[in-house]
Structure formats: C-alpha cells, structure tokens
PDB file of C-alpha atoms and ligand atoms in Angstrom:
ATOM      1  CA  MET A  23      -0.009  -0.039  -0.017  1.00 40.00           C
ATOM      2  CA  THR A  24       1.443   3.483  -0.935  1.00 41.00           C
ATOM      3  CA  ASP A  25       0.712   7.033   0.028  1.00 45.00           C
ATOM      4  CA  ALA A  26      -2.621   7.863  -1.870  1.00 43.00           C
ATOM      5  CA  SER A  27      -1.452  11.427  -2.287  1.00 44.00           C
ATOM      6  CA  ALA A  28       1.655  10.463  -4.208  1.00 44.00           C
ATOM      7  CA  PRO A  29       1.515  10.255  -8.058  1.00 43.00           C
ATOM      8  CA  ASN A  30       0.490   6.800  -9.155  1.00 46.00           C
ATOM      9  CA  PRO A  31       3.368   5.327 -11.125  1.00 39.00           C
ATOM     10  CA  MET A  32       0.936   3.157 -13.005  1.00 41.00           C
ATOM     11  CA  THR A  33      -0.783   6.161 -14.564  1.00 42.00           C
ATOM     12  CA  VAL A  34       2.448   7.975 -15.473  1.00 43.00           C
ATOM     13  CA  ASP A  35       3.230   7.879 -19.168  1.00 48.00           C
ATOM     14  CA  PRO A  36       6.941   8.697 -19.668  1.00 45.00           C
ATOM     15  CA  VAL A  37       6.749   8.550 -23.532  1.00 50.00           C
ATOM     16  CA  PRO A  38       3.138   9.421 -24.608  1.00 50.00           C
ATOM     17  CA  THR A  39       1.903   7.386 -27.498  1.00 53.00           C
ATOM     18  CA  PRO A  40       0.494   9.634 -30.242  1.00 52.00           C
ATOM     19  CA  ARG A  41      -3.201   9.588 -30.507  1.00 52.00           C
ATOM     20  CA  PRO A  42      -4.751   8.935 -33.910  1.00 51.00           C
ATOM     21  CA  ARG A  43      -6.987  11.438 -35.703  1.00 50.00           C
ATOM     22  CA  GLY A  44     -10.614  11.340 -34.599  1.00 55.00           C
ATOM     23  CA  THR A  45      -9.886  11.485 -30.925  1.00 62.00           C
ATOM     24  CA  SER A  46     -12.237  14.480 -30.481  1.00 74.00           C
ATOM     25  CA  LEU A  47     -15.080  12.070 -31.171  1.00 84.00           C
ATOM     26  CA  SER A  48     -16.349   9.989 -28.388  1.00 81.00           C
ATOM     27  CA  GLY A  49     -17.803   6.510 -27.950  1.00 91.00           C
ATOM     28  CA  VAL A  50     -18.554   4.319 -30.874  1.00 96.00           C
ATOM     29  CA  ALA A  51     -18.217   7.282 -33.400  1.00 96.00           C
ATOM     30  CA  ARG A  52     -14.492   7.417 -32.480  1.00 96.00           C
ATOM     31  CA  LEU A  53     -14.068   3.696 -33.253  1.00 97.00           C
ATOM     32  CA  GLN A  54     -16.093   4.052 -36.473  1.00 97.00           C
ATOM     33  CA  ALA A  55     -13.794   7.013 -37.533  1.00 97.00           C
ATOM     34  CA  LEU A  56     -10.668   4.848 -36.893  1.00 97.00           C
ATOM     35  CA  ARG A  57     -12.133   2.080 -39.000  1.00 98.00           C
ATOM     36  CA  ASP A  58     -13.187   4.402 -41.726  1.00 97.00           C
ATOM     37  CA  ASP A  59      -9.713   5.921 -41.813  1.00 97.00           C
ATOM     38  CA  GLY A  60      -8.197   2.384 -42.200  1.00 97.00           C
ATOM     39  CA  ARG A  61      -6.518   2.653 -38.748  1.00 97.00           C
ATOM     40  CA  ARG A  62      -6.380  -0.505 -36.647  1.00 98.00           C
ATOM     41  CA  ILE A  63      -8.408  -0.339 -33.356  1.00 98.00           C
ATOM     42  CA  VAL A  64      -6.612  -1.453 -30.207  1.00 98.00           C
ATOM     43  CA  MET A  65      -8.956  -2.992 -27.627  1.00 98.00           C
ATOM     44  CA  LEU A  66      -7.825  -4.728 -24.339  1.00 98.00           C
ATOM     45  CA  THR A  67      -9.745  -6.218 -21.544  1.00 98.00           C
ATOM     46  CA  CYS A  68      -9.549  -4.418 -18.184  1.00 98.00           C
ATOM     47  CA  TYR A  69     -11.148  -5.004 -14.781  1.00 98.00           C
ATOM     48  CA  ASP A  70      -9.730  -2.387 -12.329  1.00 98.00           C
ATOM     49  CA  ALA A  71      -8.886   1.324 -11.993  1.00 98.00           C
ATOM     50  CA  SER A  72      -5.091   1.010 -11.913  1.00 98.00           C
ATOM     51  CA  PHE A  73      -4.845  -0.806 -15.228  1.00 98.00           C
ATOM     52  CA  ALA A  74      -7.468   1.378 -16.735  1.00 98.00           C
ATOM     53  CA  GLY A  75      -5.374   4.466 -15.987  1.00 97.00           C
ATOM     54  CA  LEU A  76      -2.282   2.695 -17.456  1.00 97.00           C
ATOM     55  CA  CYS A  77      -4.155   1.538 -20.614  1.00 97.00           C
ATOM     56  CA  SER A  78      -5.475   5.013 -21.133  1.00 96.00           C
ATOM     57  CA  ALA A  79      -1.994   6.619 -20.731  1.00 95.00           C
ATOM     58  CA  VAL A  80      -0.487   4.340 -23.322  1.00 96.00           C
ATOM     59  CA  GLY A  81      -3.234   5.004 -25.986  1.00 96.00           C
ATOM     60  CA  VAL A  82      -5.492   1.855 -25.935  1.00 97.00           C
ATOM     61  CA  ASP A  83      -8.553   2.978 -27.935  1.00 97.00           C
ATOM     62  CA  THR A  84     -11.156   0.905 -26.150  1.00 98.00           C
ATOM     63  CA  LEU A  85     -11.359  -1.146 -22.982  1.00 98.00           C
ATOM     64  CA  LEU A  86     -13.546  -4.187 -22.612  1.00 98.00           C
ATOM     65  CA  VAL A  87     -14.740  -5.003 -19.111  1.00 98.00           C
ATOM     66  CA  GLY A  88     -15.153  -8.640 -20.176  1.00 98.00           C
ATOM     67  CA  ASP A  89     -16.962 -11.311 -18.347  1.00 98.00           C
ATOM     68  CA  SER A  90     -13.685 -13.091 -18.819  1.00 98.00           C
ATOM     69  CA  LEU A  91     -13.138 -11.592 -15.351  1.00 98.00           C
ATOM     70  CA  GLY A  92     -14.965 -14.789 -14.088  1.00 98.00           C
ATOM     71  CA  MET A  93     -11.905 -16.780 -15.168  1.00 95.00           C
ATOM     72  CA  VAL A  94      -8.962 -14.332 -14.696  1.00 96.00           C
ATOM     73  CA  ILE A  95     -10.129 -12.524 -11.595  1.00 97.00           C
ATOM     74  CA  GLN A  96     -12.524 -15.012  -9.857  1.00 97.00           C
ATOM     75  CA  GLY A  97     -10.858 -18.240 -10.853  1.00 96.00           C
ATOM     76  CA  GLU A  98     -14.005 -19.760 -12.284  1.00 96.00           C
ATOM     77  CA  SER A  99     -13.633 -22.283 -15.141  1.00 93.00           C
ATOM     78  CA  SER A 100     -15.977 -20.270 -17.456  1.00 95.00           C
ATOM     79  CA  THR A 101     -17.686 -16.926 -17.722  1.00 97.00           C
ATOM     80  CA  VAL A 102     -21.118 -18.396 -16.878  1.00 97.00           C
ATOM     81  CA  PRO A 103     -21.131 -17.664 -13.147  1.00 97.00           C
ATOM     82  CA  VAL A 104     -20.509 -13.902 -13.534  1.00 98.00           C
ATOM     83  CA  THR A 105     -23.447 -11.707 -12.399  1.00 98.00           C
ATOM     84  CA  VAL A 106     -24.764  -8.251 -13.497  1.00 98.00           C
ATOM     85  CA  GLU A 107     -23.723  -6.873 -10.013  1.00 98.00           C
ATOM     86  CA  GLN A 108     -20.140  -8.125 -10.408  1.00 98.00           C
ATOM     87  CA  MET A 109     -19.935  -6.515 -13.861  1.00 98.00           C
ATOM     88  CA  ARG A 110     -21.351  -3.249 -12.529  1.00 98.00           C
ATOM     89  CA  TYR A 111     -18.692  -3.191  -9.838  1.00 98.00           C
ATOM     90  CA  HIS A 112     -15.828  -3.763 -12.280  1.00 98.00           C
ATOM     91  CA  VAL A 113     -17.267  -1.244 -14.860  1.00 98.00           C
ATOM     92  CA  ALA A 114     -17.366   1.349 -12.194  1.00 98.00           C
ATOM     93  CA  CYS A 115     -13.708   0.641 -11.122  1.00 98.00           C
ATOM     94  CA  VAL A 116     -12.549   0.848 -14.776  1.00 98.00           C
ATOM     95  CA  ALA A 117     -14.553   4.000 -15.506  1.00 98.00           C
ATOM     96  CA  ARG A 118     -13.014   5.763 -12.470  1.00 97.00           C
ATOM     97  CA  GLY A 119      -9.461   4.689 -13.573  1.00 97.00           C
ATOM     98  CA  ALA A 120      -9.867   5.644 -17.134  1.00 96.00           C
ATOM     99  CA  ALA A 121     -11.288   9.090 -16.125  1.00 93.00           C
ATOM    100  CA  SER A 122      -8.211   9.733 -14.009  1.00 89.00           C
ATOM    101  CA  ALA A 123      -5.867   9.710 -17.122  1.00 85.00           C
ATOM    102  CA  ALA A 124      -5.522  12.515 -19.632  1.00 86.00           C
ATOM    103  CA  PRO A 125      -8.340  12.509 -22.209  1.00 86.00           C
ATOM    104  CA  PRO A 126      -9.373  11.051 -24.464  1.00 88.00           C
ATOM    105  CA  SER A 127     -10.440   8.079 -22.376  1.00 92.00           C
ATOM    106  CA  PRO A 128     -10.747   4.746 -24.137  1.00 97.00           C
ATOM    107  CA  VAL A 129     -14.268   3.832 -25.123  1.00 97.00           C
ATOM    108  CA  LEU A 130     -15.627   1.548 -22.410  1.00 98.00           C
ATOM    109  CA  VAL A 131     -17.396  -1.639 -23.527  1.00 98.00           C
ATOM    110  CA  ALA A 132     -18.973  -3.912 -20.982  1.00 98.00           C
ATOM    111  CA  ASP A 133     -20.201  -7.469 -21.357  1.00 98.00           C
ATOM    112  CA  LEU A 134     -23.772  -8.239 -20.494  1.00 98.00           C
ATOM    113  CA  PRO A 135     -23.150 -11.526 -18.645  1.00 98.00           C
ATOM    114  CA  PHE A 136     -24.788 -14.871 -19.089  1.00 98.00           C
ATOM    115  CA  GLY A 137     -28.524 -14.893 -18.629  1.00 97.00           C
ATOM    116  CA  SER A 138     -28.780 -11.070 -18.313  1.00 98.00           C
ATOM    117  CA  TYR A 139     -30.247 -10.416 -21.871  1.00 98.00           C
ATOM    118  CA  HIS A 140     -32.020 -13.583 -22.719  1.00 95.00           C
ATOM    119  CA  ALA A 141     -35.378 -13.439 -20.872  1.00 96.00           C
ATOM    120  CA  SER A 142     -36.775 -10.398 -22.702  1.00 96.00           C
ATOM    121  CA  PRO A 143     -35.691  -7.083 -24.318  1.00 97.00           C
ATOM    122  CA  HIS A 144     -36.952  -5.298 -21.208  1.00 98.00           C
ATOM    123  CA  VAL A 145     -34.699  -7.330 -18.907  1.00 98.00           C
ATOM    124  CA  ALA A 146     -31.779  -6.711 -21.301  1.00 98.00           C
ATOM    125  CA  GLN A 147     -32.506  -2.967 -21.290  1.00 98.00           C
ATOM    126  CA  ALA A 148     -32.677  -2.757 -17.473  1.00 98.00           C
ATOM    127  CA  ASN A 149     -29.360  -4.710 -17.132  1.00 98.00           C
ATOM    128  CA  ALA A 150     -27.681  -2.643 -19.875  1.00 98.00           C
ATOM    129  CA  ALA A 151     -28.871   0.624 -18.133  1.00 98.00           C
ATOM    130  CA  THR A 152     -27.184  -0.656 -14.891  1.00 98.00           C
ATOM    131  CA  LEU A 153     -23.850  -1.075 -16.748  1.00 98.00           C
ATOM    132  CA  MET A 154     -24.304   2.231 -18.541  1.00 98.00           C
ATOM    133  CA  GLN A 155     -24.937   4.106 -15.311  1.00 98.00           C
ATOM    134  CA  ALA A 156     -21.704   2.593 -13.971  1.00 98.00           C
ATOM    135  CA  GLY A 157     -19.786   4.102 -16.857  1.00 98.00           C
ATOM    136  CA  ALA A 158     -20.045   1.655 -19.865  1.00 98.00           C
ATOM    137  CA  GLU A 159     -20.561   3.409 -23.239  1.00 98.00           C
ATOM    138  CA  VAL A 160     -21.389   0.193 -25.151  1.00 98.00           C
ATOM    139  CA  VAL A 161     -22.749  -3.225 -23.956  1.00 98.00           C
ATOM    140  CA  LYS A 162     -21.682  -6.494 -25.623  1.00 98.00           C
ATOM    141  CA  VAL A 163     -23.873  -9.493 -26.241  1.00 98.00           C
ATOM    142  CA  GLU A 164     -22.849 -12.869 -27.531  1.00 98.00           C
ATOM    143  CA  GLY A 165     -24.213 -14.883 -30.441  1.00 95.00           C
ATOM    144  CA  ALA A 166     -27.111 -14.412 -32.849  1.00 93.00           C
ATOM    145  CA  GLY A 167     -30.005 -16.237 -31.299  1.00 82.00           C
ATOM    146  CA  ARG A 168     -30.813 -19.299 -33.311  1.00 76.00           C
ATOM    147  CA  ASP A 169     -34.467 -19.453 -32.136  1.00 69.00           C
ATOM    148  CA  ASN A 170     -36.129 -17.011 -34.536  1.00 72.00           C
ATOM    149  CA  GLY A 171     -33.082 -14.638 -34.174  1.00 84.00           C
ATOM    150  CA  TRP A 172     -34.369 -13.528 -30.719  1.00 93.00           C
ATOM    151  CA  LEU A 173     -31.111 -11.636 -30.164  1.00 96.00           C
ATOM    152  CA  PHE A 174     -31.659  -9.415 -33.178  1.00 96.00           C
ATOM    153  CA  GLU A 175     -34.776  -8.252 -31.482  1.00 96.00           C
ATOM    154  CA  VAL A 176     -32.977  -7.558 -28.262  1.00 97.00           C
ATOM    155  CA  VAL A 177     -30.246  -5.612 -30.066  1.00 98.00           C
ATOM    156  CA  ALA A 178     -32.793  -3.484 -31.939  1.00 97.00           C
ATOM    157  CA  PHE A 179     -34.682  -2.764 -28.725  1.00 98.00           C
ATOM    158  CA  LEU A 180     -31.494  -1.586 -26.928  1.00 98.00           C
ATOM    159  CA  VAL A 181     -30.251   0.482 -29.929  1.00 98.00           C
ATOM    160  CA  ASP A 182     -33.772   2.151 -30.215  1.00 98.00           C
ATOM    161  CA  ARG A 183     -33.315   3.208 -26.575  1.00 97.00           C
ATOM    162  CA  GLY A 184     -29.947   4.827 -27.127  1.00 97.00           C
ATOM    163  CA  ILE A 185     -27.797   1.946 -25.915  1.00 98.00           C
ATOM    164  CA  PRO A 186     -24.870   1.154 -28.323  1.00 98.00           C
ATOM    165  CA  VAL A 187     -24.376  -2.576 -28.714  1.00 98.00           C
ATOM    166  CA  CYS A 188     -21.384  -4.611 -29.672  1.00 98.00           C
ATOM    167  CA  GLY A 189     -21.927  -8.123 -31.045  1.00 98.00           C
ATOM    168  CA  HIS A 190     -19.778 -11.169 -30.562  1.00 98.00           C
ATOM    169  CA  LEU A 191     -19.702 -14.120 -33.002  1.00 97.00           C
ATOM    170  CA  GLY A 192     -17.526 -17.117 -33.507  1.00 97.00           C
ATOM    171  CA  LEU A 193     -16.490 -18.800 -30.320  1.00 97.00           C
ATOM    172  CA  THR A 194     -19.054 -17.356 -27.796  1.00 97.00           C
ATOM    173  CA  PRO A 195     -17.694 -18.317 -24.311  1.00 96.00           C
ATOM    174  CA  GLN A 196     -21.058 -18.029 -22.610  1.00 96.00           C
ATOM    175  CA  SER A 197     -22.289 -20.946 -24.788  1.00 94.00           C
ATOM    176  CA  VAL A 198     -19.333 -23.150 -24.085  1.00 90.00           C
ATOM    177  CA  ALA A 199     -21.484 -25.809 -22.429  1.00 90.00           C
ATOM    178  CA  GLN A 200     -23.413 -26.122 -25.744  1.00 90.00           C
ATOM    179  CA  ILE A 201     -20.413 -25.663 -28.047  1.00 90.00           C
ATOM    180  CA  GLY A 202     -18.512 -28.383 -26.132  1.00 87.00           C
ATOM    181  CA  GLY A 203     -15.178 -26.479 -25.721  1.00 87.00           C
ATOM    182  CA  TYR A 204     -13.060 -23.613 -26.765  1.00 90.00           C
ATOM    183  CA  ARG A 205     -12.623 -24.429 -30.486  1.00 93.00           C
ATOM    184  CA  VAL A 206     -12.511 -22.592 -33.833  1.00 96.00           C
ATOM    185  CA  GLN A 207     -15.936 -21.625 -35.264  1.00 95.00           C
ATOM    186  CA  GLY A 208     -17.058 -21.109 -38.904  1.00 95.00           C
ATOM    187  CA  ARG A 209     -14.976 -23.846 -40.497  1.00 96.00           C
ATOM    188  CA  GLY A 210     -16.665 -25.478 -43.574  1.00 95.00           C
ATOM    189  CA  ASP A 211     -18.915 -23.744 -46.073  1.00 94.00           C
ATOM    190  CA  ASP A 212     -22.232 -24.007 -44.255  1.00 95.00           C
ATOM    191  CA  ALA A 213     -20.786 -22.711 -40.935  1.00 95.00           C
ATOM    192  CA  ALA A 214     -18.985 -19.836 -42.657  1.00 97.00           C
ATOM    193  CA  GLU A 215     -22.024 -18.661 -44.619  1.00 97.00           C
ATOM    194  CA  ARG A 216     -24.072 -18.746 -41.360  1.00 95.00           C
ATOM    195  CA  LEU A 217     -21.496 -16.682 -39.491  1.00 96.00           C
ATOM    196  CA  LEU A 218     -21.474 -14.105 -42.385  1.00 97.00           C
ATOM    197  CA  ALA A 219     -25.289 -14.087 -42.434  1.00 96.00           C
ATOM    198  CA  ASP A 220     -25.384 -13.604 -38.697  1.00 96.00           C
ATOM    199  CA  ALA A 221     -22.855 -10.736 -38.856  1.00 97.00           C
ATOM    200  CA  LEU A 222     -24.889  -8.915 -41.500  1.00 97.00           C
ATOM    201  CA  ALA A 223     -28.145  -9.518 -39.486  1.00 96.00           C
ATOM    202  CA  LEU A 224     -26.461  -8.087 -36.387  1.00 97.00           C
ATOM    203  CA  GLU A 225     -25.375  -5.026 -38.342  1.00 97.00           C
ATOM    204  CA  ARG A 226     -28.907  -4.556 -39.674  1.00 97.00           C
ATOM    205  CA  ALA A 227     -30.284  -4.913 -36.100  1.00 97.00           C
ATOM    206  CA  GLY A 228     -28.020  -2.031 -35.170  1.00 98.00           C
ATOM    207  CA  VAL A 229     -24.754  -3.192 -33.544  1.00 98.00           C
ATOM    208  CA  SER A 230     -22.026  -0.619 -33.665  1.00 98.00           C
ATOM    209  CA  MET A 231     -19.118  -3.105 -33.642  1.00 98.00           C
ATOM    210  CA  LEU A 232     -18.544  -6.819 -33.761  1.00 98.00           C
ATOM    211  CA  VAL A 233     -16.047  -9.042 -31.937  1.00 98.00           C
ATOM    212  CA  LEU A 234     -14.995 -12.117 -33.864  1.00 98.00           C
ATOM    213  CA  GLU A 235     -13.430 -14.813 -31.682  1.00 98.00           C
ATOM    214  CA  MET A 236     -11.517 -17.914 -32.970  1.00 97.00           C
ATOM    215  CA  VAL A 237     -12.659 -17.608 -36.581  1.00 98.00           C
ATOM    216  CA  PRO A 238     -10.540 -18.577 -39.614  1.00 98.00           C
ATOM    217  CA  SER A 239      -8.557 -15.501 -40.834  1.00 98.00           C
ATOM    218  CA  ALA A 240      -9.981 -15.627 -44.336  1.00 98.00           C
ATOM    219  CA  LEU A 241     -13.503 -15.785 -43.047  1.00 98.00           C
ATOM    220  CA  ALA A 242     -12.924 -12.898 -40.592  1.00 98.00           C
ATOM    221  CA  ALA A 243     -11.522 -10.748 -43.399  1.00 98.00           C
ATOM    222  CA  ARG A 244     -14.453 -11.573 -45.558  1.00 98.00           C
ATOM    223  CA  ILE A 245     -16.936 -10.591 -42.864  1.00 98.00           C
ATOM    224  CA  THR A 246     -14.994  -7.386 -42.187  1.00 98.00           C
ATOM    225  CA  GLY A 247     -15.161  -6.552 -45.833  1.00 98.00           C
ATOM    226  CA  ALA A 248     -18.892  -7.245 -45.944  1.00 98.00           C
ATOM    227  CA  LEU A 249     -19.693  -4.944 -42.939  1.00 98.00           C
ATOM    228  CA  ARG A 250     -19.657  -1.115 -42.543  1.00 98.00           C
ATOM    229  CA  ILE A 251     -19.057  -1.301 -38.759  1.00 98.00           C
ATOM    230  CA  PRO A 252     -15.613  -2.162 -37.168  1.00 98.00           C
ATOM    231  CA  THR A 253     -14.790  -5.803 -36.369  1.00 98.00           C
ATOM    232  CA  ILE A 254     -12.470  -6.576 -33.552  1.00 98.00           C
ATOM    233  CA  GLY A 255     -10.666  -9.992 -33.711  1.00 98.00           C
ATOM    234  CA  ILE A 256      -9.311 -12.300 -31.102  1.00 98.00           C
ATOM    235  CA  GLY A 257      -7.855 -15.407 -32.814  1.00 98.00           C
ATOM    236  CA  ALA A 258      -9.480 -14.089 -36.013  1.00 98.00           C
ATOM    237  CA  GLY A 259      -6.381 -13.002 -37.966  1.00 98.00           C
ATOM    238  CA  PRO A 260      -5.045  -9.588 -39.147  1.00 98.00           C
ATOM    239  CA  GLY A 261      -7.951  -8.750 -41.559  1.00 98.00           C
ATOM    240  CA  CYS A 262     -10.200  -7.317 -38.771  1.00 98.00           C
ATOM    241  CA  SER A 263     -10.580  -3.587 -38.133  1.00 98.00           C
ATOM    242  CA  GLY A 264      -8.863  -4.097 -34.779  1.00 98.00           C
ATOM    243  CA  GLN A 265      -7.711  -6.644 -32.185  1.00 98.00           C
ATOM    244  CA  VAL A 266      -8.548  -7.524 -28.557  1.00 98.00           C
ATOM    245  CA  LEU A 267      -6.581  -9.585 -26.023  1.00 98.00           C
ATOM    246  CA  VAL A 268      -7.257 -10.517 -22.441  1.00 97.00           C
ATOM    247  CA  LEU A 269      -5.047  -8.373 -20.334  1.00 98.00           C
ATOM    248  CA  HIS A 270      -3.884 -11.216 -18.126  1.00 97.00           C
ATOM    249  CA  ASP A 271      -2.839 -13.218 -21.301  1.00 96.00           C
ATOM    250  CA  LEU A 272      -0.888 -10.262 -22.691  1.00 97.00           C
ATOM    251  CA  LEU A 273       0.920  -9.998 -19.304  1.00 97.00           C
ATOM    252  CA  GLY A 274       1.521 -13.777 -19.214  1.00 94.00           C
ATOM    253  CA  VAL A 275      -0.057 -14.126 -15.729  1.00 93.00           C
ATOM    254  CA  TYR A 276      -3.103 -16.293 -16.513  1.00 85.00           C
ATOM    255  CA  PRO A 277      -2.179 -19.851 -15.303  1.00 84.00           C
ATOM    256  CA  GLY A 278      -4.419 -21.602 -17.852  1.00 76.00           C
ATOM    257  CA  ARG A 279      -3.212 -23.254 -21.091  1.00 81.00           C
ATOM    258  CA  LYS A 280      -1.991 -20.456 -23.547  1.00 89.00           C
ATOM    259  CA  ALA A 281      -4.303 -20.271 -26.538  1.00 93.00           C
ATOM    260  CA  ARG A 282      -2.701 -20.141 -29.970  1.00 94.00           C
ATOM    261  CA  PHE A 283      -3.831 -16.510 -30.621  1.00 95.00           C
ATOM    262  CA  VAL A 284      -2.201 -15.246 -27.388  1.00 95.00           C
ATOM    263  CA  ARG A 285       1.105 -13.484 -27.375  1.00 95.00           C
ATOM    264  CA  ASP A 286       2.830 -12.731 -24.066  1.00 93.00           C
ATOM    265  CA  PHE A 287       4.133  -9.096 -24.540  1.00 97.00           C
ATOM    266  CA  THR A 288       6.177  -9.097 -21.370  1.00 96.00           C
ATOM    267  CA  ARG A 289       9.436  -9.906 -23.159  1.00 94.00           C
ATOM    268  CA  ASP A 290      10.893  -8.191 -26.132  1.00 92.00           C
ATOM    269  CA  ALA A 291      12.617  -9.934 -29.091  1.00 88.00           C
ATOM    270  CA  ASP A 292      15.871 -10.194 -27.050  1.00 92.00           C
ATOM    271  CA  GLY A 293      14.064 -11.721 -24.107  1.00 91.00           C
ATOM    272  CA  THR A 294      14.378  -8.576 -22.033  1.00 94.00           C
ATOM    273  CA  VAL A 295      11.574  -8.344 -19.522  1.00 95.00           C
ATOM    274  CA  ARG A 296       9.091  -5.520 -19.961  1.00 96.00           C
ATOM    275  CA  GLY A 297       7.040  -4.035 -17.089  1.00 96.00           C
ATOM    276  CA  PRO A 298       3.281  -3.665 -17.549  1.00 97.00           C
ATOM    277  CA  ALA A 299       3.303  -0.260 -19.114  1.00 97.00           C
ATOM    278  CA  ASP A 300       5.864  -1.264 -21.713  1.00 97.00           C
ATOM    279  CA  ALA A 301       4.145  -4.584 -22.426  1.00 98.00           C
ATOM    280  CA  ILE A 302       0.832  -2.867 -23.026  1.00 98.00           C
ATOM    281  CA  ARG A 303       2.587  -0.253 -25.115  1.00 98.00           C
ATOM    282  CA  ALA A 304       4.249  -3.000 -27.191  1.00 98.00           C
ATOM    283  CA  TYR A 305       0.777  -4.521 -27.757  1.00 98.00           C
ATOM    284  CA  VAL A 306      -0.660  -1.132 -28.845  1.00 98.00           C
ATOM    285  CA  ASP A 307       2.216  -0.670 -31.241  1.00 98.00           C
ATOM    286  CA  ALA A 308       2.059  -4.226 -32.602  1.00 98.00           C
ATOM    287  CA  VAL A 309      -1.661  -3.956 -33.411  1.00 98.00           C
ATOM    288  CA  ARG A 310      -1.244  -0.507 -34.954  1.00 98.00           C
ATOM    289  CA  ASP A 311       1.665  -1.544 -37.144  1.00 98.00           C
ATOM    290  CA  GLY A 312       0.055  -4.862 -38.109  1.00 97.00           C
ATOM    291  CA  SER A 313       2.784  -7.123 -36.625  1.00 97.00           C
ATOM    292  CA  PHE A 314       0.206  -8.661 -34.245  1.00 97.00           C
ATOM    293  CA  PRO A 315      -1.489 -11.052 -34.923  1.00 98.00           C
ATOM    294  CA  ALA A 316       1.230 -12.920 -36.902  1.00 96.00           C
ATOM    295  CA  PRO A 317       0.513 -16.088 -38.830  1.00 95.00           C
ATOM    296  CA  GLU A 318       1.390 -18.274 -35.715  1.00 95.00           C
ATOM    297  CA  HIS A 319      -1.565 -16.639 -33.887  1.00 96.00           C
ATOM    298  CA  THR A 320      -4.161 -17.323 -36.490  1.00 95.00           C
ATOM    299  CA  PHE A 321      -6.357 -20.177 -37.707  1.00 96.00           C
ATOM    300  CA  ASP A 322      -6.984 -21.454 -41.261  1.00 95.00           C
TER     301      ASP A 322
HETATM  302  O1  KIV B 405     -14.949 -11.484 -21.905  1.00 50.55           O
HETATM  303  C1  KIV B 405     -14.015 -11.209 -22.710  1.00 50.55           C
HETATM  304  O2  KIV B 405     -12.872 -10.861 -22.269  1.00 50.55           O
HETATM  305  C2  KIV B 405     -14.304 -11.254 -24.106  1.00 50.55           C
HETATM  306  C3  KIV B 405     -13.088 -11.119 -25.023  1.00 50.55           C
HETATM  307  C4  KIV B 405     -12.399 -12.421 -25.074  1.00 50.55           C
HETATM  308  C5  KIV B 405     -13.443 -10.705 -26.369  1.00 50.55           C
HETATM  309  O3  KIV B 405     -15.405 -11.379 -24.552  1.00 50.55           O
END
C-alpha cells in the first residue's frame, strides 16, 4: 500500500503514444472513424482502476470489461457464473481509472453476462442501463439467437433506446457448455455462410461493432469486408478492423493453457523483460503496425 496522495506510477506515461486522428469524437463514433480511416483499433480487456489508467495513458482505444473476469479474476472455469452486479462493480472501477488519465479516455465496452439479456428485451434494457450508469458506453452481447433470431430483436430494442451494442460471434464463451469446448468456429462452407449471415443480420439490427473470436482468418477478413461497422478480432487474424486480447494473457499471468492466438508481450525480441506499461505499449504498437497477430496466432 502506498501514500494515496503520491502520483500513481501506474498512470504516469513517460513517452506518450501519439493519438490517432478522430480523438475529439467519443464512444462508438471514435471507433467508427478509426475504422473508416483504415487505422487499426486497439482493444484490451480491463477490470480495475489502476490498469484502466495505465491503458488510457499508453493509448489503448477501447477497454472491454469482459466477463472473462470470471476466469482471470475470480478463478472460475468459465464466464457463466458472472453476475450483473459483479460486472457493474468492475465497470465502475474501470470507468474511474480511465477518467483519471489525460483525455481522451478509451471507449468503455462492458459484457452483459450470461442470462442477463435472454429473458426479454426489457430485462436486457434494465441490465444494460445498470452497466451504462456505472460508466459503460457500449454493452456487448454474444451470439445471434438461433431461435427466430431472438437476439436481433434484443439488439434493436436496446439500440432504439440509445444503448450502443457490440456483437460477438464465432467462439462465444457464454455458450461453451453447448459448443463443447473452446474451439475454432465457422470452418466449412455452411458454418462460414451462417456466420457471415449472422454478422450482416446483427449489423442490420443496429450493432455498432462486432467481436469475432476464434474464426479462420480468411472468413474474418471476408466478414470485415462485408460490414460497414468495425470488427475486432481475437484469434481471427489480421484482416479485422482491430484486435482484442485478455489483459492477463498479454501480461503472461493467467495460469491456464495458453491459446494459439495469445502473445505474451512481457518480453521483447531479445528476451528482455518488460514492465506492464511497456508490455501494453508494445501490444498497442504491434496492433497498430500490423505485426500482431502474426501467422502463428491465426487459424486457417
Ligand atoms: O470477456 C471477454 O474478455 C471477451 C473477449 C475475449 C473478447 O469477450
């Protein structure tokens, strides 16, 4: 524990990373401007105030308060046990930390957790409002809703009420019990066409951006080319509008098995150890210059 009045070394940025054009815009408009300008969007998961300040200072464009916190913070074996109240708490922590850094703050996206948007559009709206009031600017939902596309109706309901929504297709961790494991999605012609159709339907329903997780690179690039909104890939190759990683994977501290799409940024090419600020900065630079993800992080 340190003196609270002393400057927080986590939020100090000795070499500020230049901000791209469009930073006077806020929220999803800023991310859309980056995509429209052909600039890669840097997203990172974040769960607390200190790392939110640090990520802001090194120029991360958007922070995802992911329900991956169930695994990396709480030690659960999936994201399923995470509640709206737990998400609200972490969103508020991240919002305070991001606000403490020099503007512009990263766009704050928050997961609506398992079961919080399925019962009805009204329930989804109430839970989304809880996360927005805690500081989220966008809420994220997983999947497409196979049963008459129920999720498209939920998305349209939220968007009509002023709530920006991010979709999430491919590997959708909240459905891991149904999918049967963390495996690549969209392989084979039928699955690929369905994923593309779902992405287009989500865009029509009003999502402002789309996460693509564990999708073959060529398919993710095709989906990105077919959409007007930004796509953010994780294990989806370099052809997306941006990239996201789980913070604890980037820092090499998550004890679970390292997925193919993960790169530990805590060592440079010579093996020299980087501290958290330099590791996150290296990730920001690698996404922006297109060197991450490399072929060894992608799926065919
Ligand atoms: O919860 C999360 O961290 C996510 C990312 C893996 C995209 O949804």
